[in-house]
mmCIF file of C-alpha atoms and ligand atoms in Angstrom:
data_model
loop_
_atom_site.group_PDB
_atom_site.id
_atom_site.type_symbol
_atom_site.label_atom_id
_atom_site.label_comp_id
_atom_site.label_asym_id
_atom_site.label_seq_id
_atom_site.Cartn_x
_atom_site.Cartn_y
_atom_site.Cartn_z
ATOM 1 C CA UNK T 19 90.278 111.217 85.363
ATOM 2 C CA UNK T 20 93.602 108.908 84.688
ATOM 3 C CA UNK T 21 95.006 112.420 83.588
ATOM 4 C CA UNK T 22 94.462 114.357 86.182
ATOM 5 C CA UNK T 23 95.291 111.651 89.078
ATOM 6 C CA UNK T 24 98.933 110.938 87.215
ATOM 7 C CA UNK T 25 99.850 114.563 85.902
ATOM 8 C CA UNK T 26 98.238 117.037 88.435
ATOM 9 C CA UNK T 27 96.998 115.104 91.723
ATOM 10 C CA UNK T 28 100.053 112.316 91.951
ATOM 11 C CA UNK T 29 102.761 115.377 91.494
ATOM 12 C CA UNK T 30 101.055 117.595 93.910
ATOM 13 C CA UNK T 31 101.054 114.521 96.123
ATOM 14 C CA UNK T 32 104.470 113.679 95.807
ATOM 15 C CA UNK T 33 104.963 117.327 96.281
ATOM 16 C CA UNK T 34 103.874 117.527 99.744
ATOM 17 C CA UNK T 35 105.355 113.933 101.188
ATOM 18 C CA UNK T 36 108.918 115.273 99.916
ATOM 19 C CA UNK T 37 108.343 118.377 101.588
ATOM 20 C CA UNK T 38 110.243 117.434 104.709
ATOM 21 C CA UNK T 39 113.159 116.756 102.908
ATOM 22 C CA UNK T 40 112.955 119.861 100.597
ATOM 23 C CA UNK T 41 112.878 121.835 103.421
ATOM 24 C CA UNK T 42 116.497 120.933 104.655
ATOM 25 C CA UNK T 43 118.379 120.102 101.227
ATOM 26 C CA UNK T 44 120.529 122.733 100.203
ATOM 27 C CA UNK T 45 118.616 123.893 96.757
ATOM 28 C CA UNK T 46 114.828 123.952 97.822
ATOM 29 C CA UNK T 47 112.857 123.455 94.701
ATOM 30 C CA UNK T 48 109.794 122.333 93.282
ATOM 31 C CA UNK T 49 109.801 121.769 89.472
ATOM 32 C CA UNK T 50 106.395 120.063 87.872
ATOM 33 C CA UNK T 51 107.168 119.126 84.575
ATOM 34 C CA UNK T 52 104.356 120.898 82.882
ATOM 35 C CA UNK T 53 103.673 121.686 78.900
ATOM 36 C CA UNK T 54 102.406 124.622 76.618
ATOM 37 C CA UNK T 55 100.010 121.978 75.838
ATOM 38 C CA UNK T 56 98.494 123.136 79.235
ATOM 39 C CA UNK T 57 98.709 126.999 78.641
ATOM 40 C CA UNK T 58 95.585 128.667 78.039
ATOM 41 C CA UNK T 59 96.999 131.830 76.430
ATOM 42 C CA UNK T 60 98.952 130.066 74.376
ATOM 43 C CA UNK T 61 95.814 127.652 73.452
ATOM 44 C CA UNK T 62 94.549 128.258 69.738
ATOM 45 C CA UNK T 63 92.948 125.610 67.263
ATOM 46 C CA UNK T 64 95.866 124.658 65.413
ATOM 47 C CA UNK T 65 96.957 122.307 68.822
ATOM 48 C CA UNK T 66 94.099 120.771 68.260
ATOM 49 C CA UNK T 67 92.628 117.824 70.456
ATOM 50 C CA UNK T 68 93.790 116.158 73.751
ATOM 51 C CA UNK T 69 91.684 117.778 76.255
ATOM 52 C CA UNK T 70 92.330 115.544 79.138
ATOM 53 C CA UNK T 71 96.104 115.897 79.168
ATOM 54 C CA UNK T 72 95.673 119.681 78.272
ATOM 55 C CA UNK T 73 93.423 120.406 81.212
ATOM 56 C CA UNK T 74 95.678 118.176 83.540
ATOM 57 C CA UNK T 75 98.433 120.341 82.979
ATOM 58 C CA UNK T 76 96.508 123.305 83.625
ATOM 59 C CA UNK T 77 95.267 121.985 86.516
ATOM 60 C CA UNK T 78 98.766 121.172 87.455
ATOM 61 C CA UNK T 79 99.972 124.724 87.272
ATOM 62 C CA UNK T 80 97.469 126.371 88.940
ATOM 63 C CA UNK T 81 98.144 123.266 91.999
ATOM 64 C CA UNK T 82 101.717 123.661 92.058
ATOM 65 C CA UNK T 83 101.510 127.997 92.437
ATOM 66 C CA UNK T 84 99.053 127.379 94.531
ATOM 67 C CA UNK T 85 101.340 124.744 96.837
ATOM 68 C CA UNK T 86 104.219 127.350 95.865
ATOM 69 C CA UNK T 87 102.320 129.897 97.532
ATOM 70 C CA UNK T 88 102.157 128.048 100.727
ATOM 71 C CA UNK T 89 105.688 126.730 100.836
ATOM 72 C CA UNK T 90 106.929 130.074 100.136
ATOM 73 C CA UNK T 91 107.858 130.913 103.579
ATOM 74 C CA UNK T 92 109.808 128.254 103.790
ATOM 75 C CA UNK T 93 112.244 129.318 101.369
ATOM 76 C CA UNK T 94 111.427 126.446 98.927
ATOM 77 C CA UNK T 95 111.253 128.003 94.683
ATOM 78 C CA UNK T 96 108.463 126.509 92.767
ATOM 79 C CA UNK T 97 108.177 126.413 89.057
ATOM 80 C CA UNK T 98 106.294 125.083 86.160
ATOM 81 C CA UNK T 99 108.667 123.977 83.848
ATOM 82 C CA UNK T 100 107.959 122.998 79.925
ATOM 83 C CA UNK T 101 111.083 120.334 79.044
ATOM 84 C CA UNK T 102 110.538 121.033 74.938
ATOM 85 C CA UNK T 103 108.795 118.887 72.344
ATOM 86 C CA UNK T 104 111.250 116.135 72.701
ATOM 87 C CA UNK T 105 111.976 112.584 70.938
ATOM 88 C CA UNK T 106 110.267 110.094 73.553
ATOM 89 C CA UNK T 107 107.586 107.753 73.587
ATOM 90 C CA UNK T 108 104.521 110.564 73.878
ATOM 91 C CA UNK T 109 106.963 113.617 72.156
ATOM 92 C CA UNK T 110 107.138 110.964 68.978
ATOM 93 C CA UNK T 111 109.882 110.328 66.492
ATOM 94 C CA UNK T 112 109.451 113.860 64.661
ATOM 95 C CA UNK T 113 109.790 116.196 67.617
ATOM 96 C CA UNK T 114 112.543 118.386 67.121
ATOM 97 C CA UNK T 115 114.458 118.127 70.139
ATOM 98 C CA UNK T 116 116.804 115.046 70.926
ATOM 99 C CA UNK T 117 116.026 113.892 74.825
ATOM 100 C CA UNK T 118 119.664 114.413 75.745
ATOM 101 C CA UNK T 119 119.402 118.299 74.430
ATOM 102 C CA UNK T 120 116.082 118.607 76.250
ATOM 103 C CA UNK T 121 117.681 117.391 79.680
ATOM 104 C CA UNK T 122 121.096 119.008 79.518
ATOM 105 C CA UNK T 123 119.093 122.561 78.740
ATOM 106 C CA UNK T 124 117.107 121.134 81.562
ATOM 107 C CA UNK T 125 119.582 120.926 84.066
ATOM 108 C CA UNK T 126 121.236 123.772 83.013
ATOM 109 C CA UNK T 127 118.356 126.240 83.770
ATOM 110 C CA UNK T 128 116.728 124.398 86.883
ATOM 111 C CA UNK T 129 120.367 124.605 88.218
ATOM 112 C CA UNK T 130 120.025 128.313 87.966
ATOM 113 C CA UNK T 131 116.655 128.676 89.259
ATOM 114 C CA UNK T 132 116.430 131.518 91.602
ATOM 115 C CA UNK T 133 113.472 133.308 94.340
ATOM 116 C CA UNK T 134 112.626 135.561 90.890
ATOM 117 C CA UNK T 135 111.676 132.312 89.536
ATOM 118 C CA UNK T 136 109.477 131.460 92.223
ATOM 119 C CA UNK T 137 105.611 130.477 91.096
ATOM 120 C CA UNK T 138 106.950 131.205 86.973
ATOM 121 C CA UNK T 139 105.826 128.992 83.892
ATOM 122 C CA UNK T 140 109.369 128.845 82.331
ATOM 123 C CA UNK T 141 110.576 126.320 79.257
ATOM 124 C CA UNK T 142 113.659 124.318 79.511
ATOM 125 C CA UNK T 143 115.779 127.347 78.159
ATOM 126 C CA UNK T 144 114.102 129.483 81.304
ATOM 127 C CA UNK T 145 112.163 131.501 78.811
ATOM 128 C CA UNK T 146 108.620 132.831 80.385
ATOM 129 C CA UNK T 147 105.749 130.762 78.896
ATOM 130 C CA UNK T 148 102.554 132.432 78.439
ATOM 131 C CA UNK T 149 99.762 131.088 81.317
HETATM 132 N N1 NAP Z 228 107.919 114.700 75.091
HETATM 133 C C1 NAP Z 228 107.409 115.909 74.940
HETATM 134 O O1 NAP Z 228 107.450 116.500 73.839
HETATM 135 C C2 NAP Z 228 106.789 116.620 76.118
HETATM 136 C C3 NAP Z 228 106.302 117.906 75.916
HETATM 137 C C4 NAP Z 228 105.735 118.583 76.996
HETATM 138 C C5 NAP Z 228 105.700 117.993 78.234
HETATM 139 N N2 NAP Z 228 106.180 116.724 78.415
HETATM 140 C C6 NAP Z 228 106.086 116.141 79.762
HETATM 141 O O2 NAP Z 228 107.293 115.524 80.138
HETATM 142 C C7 NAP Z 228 107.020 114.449 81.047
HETATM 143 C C8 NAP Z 228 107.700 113.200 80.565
HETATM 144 O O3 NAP Z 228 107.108 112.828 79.334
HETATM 145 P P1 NAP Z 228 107.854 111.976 78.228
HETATM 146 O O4 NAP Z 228 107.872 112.780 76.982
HETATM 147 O O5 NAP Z 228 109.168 111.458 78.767
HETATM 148 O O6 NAP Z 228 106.791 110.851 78.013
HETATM 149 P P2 NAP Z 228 106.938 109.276 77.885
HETATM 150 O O7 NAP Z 228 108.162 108.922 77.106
HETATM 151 O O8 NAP Z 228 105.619 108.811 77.372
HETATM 152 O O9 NAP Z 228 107.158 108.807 79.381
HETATM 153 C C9 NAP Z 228 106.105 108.957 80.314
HETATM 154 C C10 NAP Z 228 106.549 108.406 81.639
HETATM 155 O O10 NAP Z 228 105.433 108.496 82.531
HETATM 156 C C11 NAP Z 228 105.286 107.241 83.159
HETATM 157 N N3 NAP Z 228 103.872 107.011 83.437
HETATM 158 C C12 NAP Z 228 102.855 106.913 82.560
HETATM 159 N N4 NAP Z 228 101.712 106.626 83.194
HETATM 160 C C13 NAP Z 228 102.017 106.550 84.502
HETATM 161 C C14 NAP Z 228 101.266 106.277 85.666
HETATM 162 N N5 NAP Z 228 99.970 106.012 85.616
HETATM 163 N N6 NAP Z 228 101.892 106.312 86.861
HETATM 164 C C15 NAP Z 228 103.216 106.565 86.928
HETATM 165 N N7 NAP Z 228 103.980 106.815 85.861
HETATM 166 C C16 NAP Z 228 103.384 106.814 84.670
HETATM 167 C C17 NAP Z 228 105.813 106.227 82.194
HETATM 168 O O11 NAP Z 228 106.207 105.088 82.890
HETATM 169 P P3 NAP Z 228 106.457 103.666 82.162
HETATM 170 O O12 NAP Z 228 107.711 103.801 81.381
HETATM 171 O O13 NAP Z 228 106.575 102.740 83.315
HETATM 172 O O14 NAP Z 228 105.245 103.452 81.299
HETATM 173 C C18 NAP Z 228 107.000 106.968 81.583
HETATM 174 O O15 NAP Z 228 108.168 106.817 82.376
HETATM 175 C C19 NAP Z 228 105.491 114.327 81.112
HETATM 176 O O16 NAP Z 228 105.041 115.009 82.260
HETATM 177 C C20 NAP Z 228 105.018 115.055 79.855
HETATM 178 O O17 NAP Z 228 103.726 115.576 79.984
HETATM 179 C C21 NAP Z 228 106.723 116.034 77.385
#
């Protein structure tokens, strides 16, 4: 339950509070740091484990296209968006990716985001990611 309240319900939450203020800034975008961890397709046994914080991110896609959906019309982009397996406290010493390479790639591609992106599952380099 702690996983779902702080990775699915407390972003879709936050989501719709900062909706206002989306809706007049200048790049309208919703971007819920999700994982492949989360991805169903992509699920096979060698993950292995962690169903709480696997099924939270699912659950967090399938919230945030669903809130996409809605906010559509208002112009706003919503995306999924898989930052790497990166150095930090839950990524762990041996990921491969250092944080600062995770967030500049990060910025980089969420500062291209664009309506084709709307309700996609992309990865830090704005590659697709399998659902
Ligand atoms: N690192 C990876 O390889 C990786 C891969 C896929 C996805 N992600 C996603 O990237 C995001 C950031 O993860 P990270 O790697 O930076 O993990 P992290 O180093 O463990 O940091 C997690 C952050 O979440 C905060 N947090 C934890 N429980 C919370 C709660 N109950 N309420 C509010 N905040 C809470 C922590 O706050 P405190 O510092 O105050 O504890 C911390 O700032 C997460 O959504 C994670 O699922 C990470």
């Amino acid at each position: 339950m702690k996983n779902f309240e702080v990775n699915a319900v407390g972003p879709y939450m936050l989501a719709r509070k900062l909706t206002p203020l989306i809706k007049v800034s200048q790049r309208k975008l919703i971007v819920a740091i999700s994982s492949t961890a989360g991805s169903i397709e992509g699920a096979d046994a060698s993950y292995g484990g962690f169903p709480a914080y696997r099924a939270s991110k699912a659950a967090l896609n399938i919230i945030t296209r669903t809130y996409g959906d809605h906010v559509k019309k208002d112009g706003i982009i919503s995306v999924m968006f898989f930052p790497g397996v990166v150095k930090t406290d839950l990524g762990g010493p041996d990921a491969p990716l250092e944080t600062a390479d995770s967030v500049v790639s990060m910025i980089k591609t969420i500062s291209t985001l664009n309506a084709e992106n709307n309700g996609c599952f992309i990865d830090y380099e704005g590659k697709t990611v399998p659902w």
